[in-house]
Coordinates of C-alpha atoms in Angstrom, one line a residue:
M204 CA -10.8 10.0 -21.7
E205 CA -10.1 11.7 -24.9
Y206 CA -6.5 12.7 -24.0
G207 CA -5.5 9.6 -22.2
A208 CA -6.1 10.7 -18.6
D209 CA -7.5 8.2 -16.1
V210 CA -10.7 9.7 -14.7
P211 CA -12.1 7.4 -12.0
F212 CA -15.3 9.5 -11.6
I213 CA -17.1 12.6 -12.6
R214 CA -18.3 14.9 -9.9
P215 CA -22.0 15.5 -9.7
S216 CA -23.5 18.6 -11.3
D217 CA -24.2 20.3 -7.9
L218 CA -20.5 20.2 -7.3
S219 CA -19.7 21.6 -10.7
T220 CA -21.1 25.1 -10.3
D221 CA -19.5 28.5 -9.6
T222 CA -20.8 28.3 -6.0
A223 CA -19.5 24.8 -5.2
T224 CA -16.8 24.9 -2.6
T225 CA -13.4 23.2 -2.8
L226 CA -14.1 21.5 0.5
D227 CA -17.4 20.0 -0.7
V228 CA -15.6 18.7 -3.9
V229 CA -12.8 17.2 -1.7
L230 CA -15.2 15.6 0.7
H231 CA -17.1 14.0 -2.3
A232 CA -13.8 12.7 -3.7
I233 CA -12.7 11.2 -0.3
D234 CA -16.1 9.5 0.0
F235 CA -15.8 8.1 -3.5
V236 CA -12.3 6.7 -2.7
K237 CA -13.5 5.2 0.6
Q238 CA -16.5 3.5 -1.2
R239 CA -14.0 1.9 -3.6
Q240 CA -12.1 0.7 -0.5
D241 CA -9.0 2.4 -1.7
D242 CA -6.6 3.3 1.1
F243 CA -5.1 6.7 0.9
N244 CA -4.0 8.8 3.9
T245 CA -2.8 12.0 2.4
L246 CA -4.6 14.6 0.3
I247 CA -2.5 16.8 -2.1
L248 CA -4.7 19.5 -3.5
L249 CA -3.4 21.2 -6.6
Q250 CA -6.0 23.7 -7.9
P251 CA -6.0 24.2 -11.7
T252 CA -6.2 27.9 -11.2
S253 CA -2.6 27.9 -10.1
P254 CA -0.8 26.7 -13.2
L255 CA 2.7 28.2 -12.6
R256 CA 3.7 26.1 -9.6
T257 CA 6.5 23.7 -10.6
Y258 CA 7.0 20.0 -10.0
M259 CA 9.9 21.0 -7.7
D260 CA 7.6 23.1 -5.5
I261 CA 5.2 20.1 -5.3
D262 CA 8.1 17.7 -4.4
M263 CA 9.6 20.1 -1.9
A264 CA 6.2 20.7 -0.2
I265 CA 5.5 17.0 0.1
K266 CA 9.0 16.5 1.6
K267 CA 8.4 19.3 4.1
H268 CA 5.0 17.9 5.0
F269 CA 6.5 14.5 5.9
L270 CA 9.6 16.0 7.6
H271 CA 7.2 17.9 9.9
N272 CA 5.3 14.8 11.1
E273 CA 2.6 15.2 8.4
L274 CA 1.5 18.6 9.7
D275 CA -1.1 20.2 7.3
L276 CA 0.7 22.4 4.8
V277 CA -0.3 25.4 2.7
S278 CA 1.7 27.3 0.1
V279 CA 2.2 31.0 0.6
S280 CA 3.9 33.9 -1.1
E281 CA 5.1 37.2 0.2
V282 CA 2.5 40.0 -0.2
N283 CA 3.2 43.1 -2.3
D284 CA 1.3 45.5 0.0
N285 CA 2.4 45.3 3.5
P286 CA -0.7 45.1 5.8
I287 CA 0.9 47.6 8.2
L288 CA 0.0 50.2 5.5
I289 CA -3.5 48.9 4.7
R290 CA -6.4 50.8 6.1
T291 CA -10.2 50.6 6.1
V292 CA -12.4 53.6 5.9
V293 CA -15.3 53.8 8.3
D294 CA -18.4 55.8 7.4
D295 CA -16.6 57.0 4.3
E296 CA -14.5 59.3 6.4
Y297 CA -12.3 57.8 9.1
V298 CA -9.1 55.9 8.4
V299 CA -8.6 52.8 10.6
P300 CA -5.5 50.6 10.4
L301 CA -5.9 47.0 9.7
L302 CA -3.2 46.0 12.1
D303 CA -2.4 47.5 15.5
K304 CA 1.2 48.2 14.6
N305 CA 3.2 51.4 14.3
S306 CA 3.7 52.2 10.6
T307 CA 6.3 54.8 11.2
C308 CA 9.3 52.9 9.8
R309 CA 11.1 52.4 6.5
R310 CA 9.2 50.0 4.3
Q311 CA 12.5 47.9 4.0
N312 CA 12.4 47.4 7.8
M313 CA 8.8 46.3 8.0
P314 CA 8.2 42.6 8.8
K315 CA 7.4 40.2 5.9
Y316 CA 3.8 39.1 5.5
Y317 CA 2.6 36.2 3.4
R318 CA -0.7 35.3 1.7
V319 CA -2.1 31.9 1.0
N320 CA -1.6 31.5 -2.7
G321 CA -3.8 28.5 -3.6
C322 CA -1.0 26.5 -5.2
I323 CA -0.5 23.6 -2.9
Y324 CA -2.4 22.2 0.1
I325 CA -1.4 18.9 1.8
N326 CA -3.6 17.4 4.5
K327 CA -4.1 14.1 6.3
I328 CA -7.3 12.7 5.0
E329 CA -8.4 11.4 8.4
E330 CA -8.5 15.0 9.7
I331 CA -10.6 16.5 6.8
N332 CA -14.2 17.2 7.7
S333 CA -16.9 19.7 7.1
K334 CA -15.2 22.3 9.2
T335 CA -11.8 22.0 7.5
S336 CA -10.3 25.2 6.1
F337 CA -7.3 24.4 3.9
N338 CA -6.3 28.0 4.1
D339 CA -5.7 27.6 7.8
N340 CA -3.2 24.8 7.5
K341 CA -0.3 25.4 9.9
L342 CA 2.9 24.5 8.0
A343 CA 4.0 27.1 5.4
Y344 CA 5.7 26.3 2.1
I345 CA 7.0 29.6 0.8
M346 CA 7.0 30.0 -3.0
P347 CA 8.2 32.9 -5.2
K348 CA 5.5 35.3 -6.3
N349 CA 6.0 34.6 -10.0
C350 CA 5.0 31.0 -9.5
A351 CA 2.0 31.8 -7.3
V352 CA -0.4 33.4 -9.7
D353 CA -4.0 32.3 -8.8
I354 CA -6.2 32.9 -11.8
D355 CA -9.6 34.2 -10.7
E356 CA -10.0 37.2 -13.1
M357 CA -8.9 38.2 -16.6
V358 CA -6.1 40.3 -15.2
D359 CA -4.7 37.2 -13.4
L360 CA -4.7 35.3 -16.7
R361 CA -2.7 38.1 -18.3
I362 CA -0.2 38.1 -15.4
A363 CA 0.2 34.3 -15.8
E364 CA 0.7 34.7 -19.6
Y365 CA 3.4 37.3 -18.9
Y366 CA 5.3 35.0 -16.5
L367 CA 5.0 32.0 -18.9
K368 CA 6.4 34.1 -21.7
K369 CA 9.3 35.2 -19.5
L370 CA 10.0 31.5 -18.6
N371 CA 9.6 30.2 -22.2
P372 CA 10.8 33.0 -24.5

C-alpha cells in the first residue's frame, strides 16, 4: 500500500461499519487465511484503539500465553473505582450495591479489581467460533493503567495524548 504495509486483503464493507463486531471481523480474517491454506494456530488481536501498549507488553503477553499451555489471554488493568462502592439506583429511589460485599472498610484494604482494557487478546485459532468472547479469556496479563487507554470517545483521545506527552516530552 501507500506506506509500504503488506495488506493481504481488505475486509468487506459490511464488516467496516460502526456496528460490525470484532468477532465477525476476526472470523472473516481466519476464513481468508484458511482459504489461502496458510497455517496459523494463534491469534494475537491488537486493537488500534489501544495505541499505548508497548512492544514489551505484547512480548510478555505472548510469553505468558505459551508458558500457560496456550491458555486464552486477555490484558487487564486495575480499575479506578472499586466496584464495592458502585451502586445502581432502582426506580430512581433505592440504592442497590453492585456486589454483595460489605463496603465498611478502608479503601486501601479493599480487594483489587481489574477491567478488560482492550489492548491484547491471544487465542488459539481452533477454539474461535461464533460464540467466542475475547473479553472472557481466562489468563490475565496485567498492564499499568497509563498504557491501557482504550480510545472510544474524545475524552479518551485527550487522555492518550496526555500520556504520550508525558512519555515523550
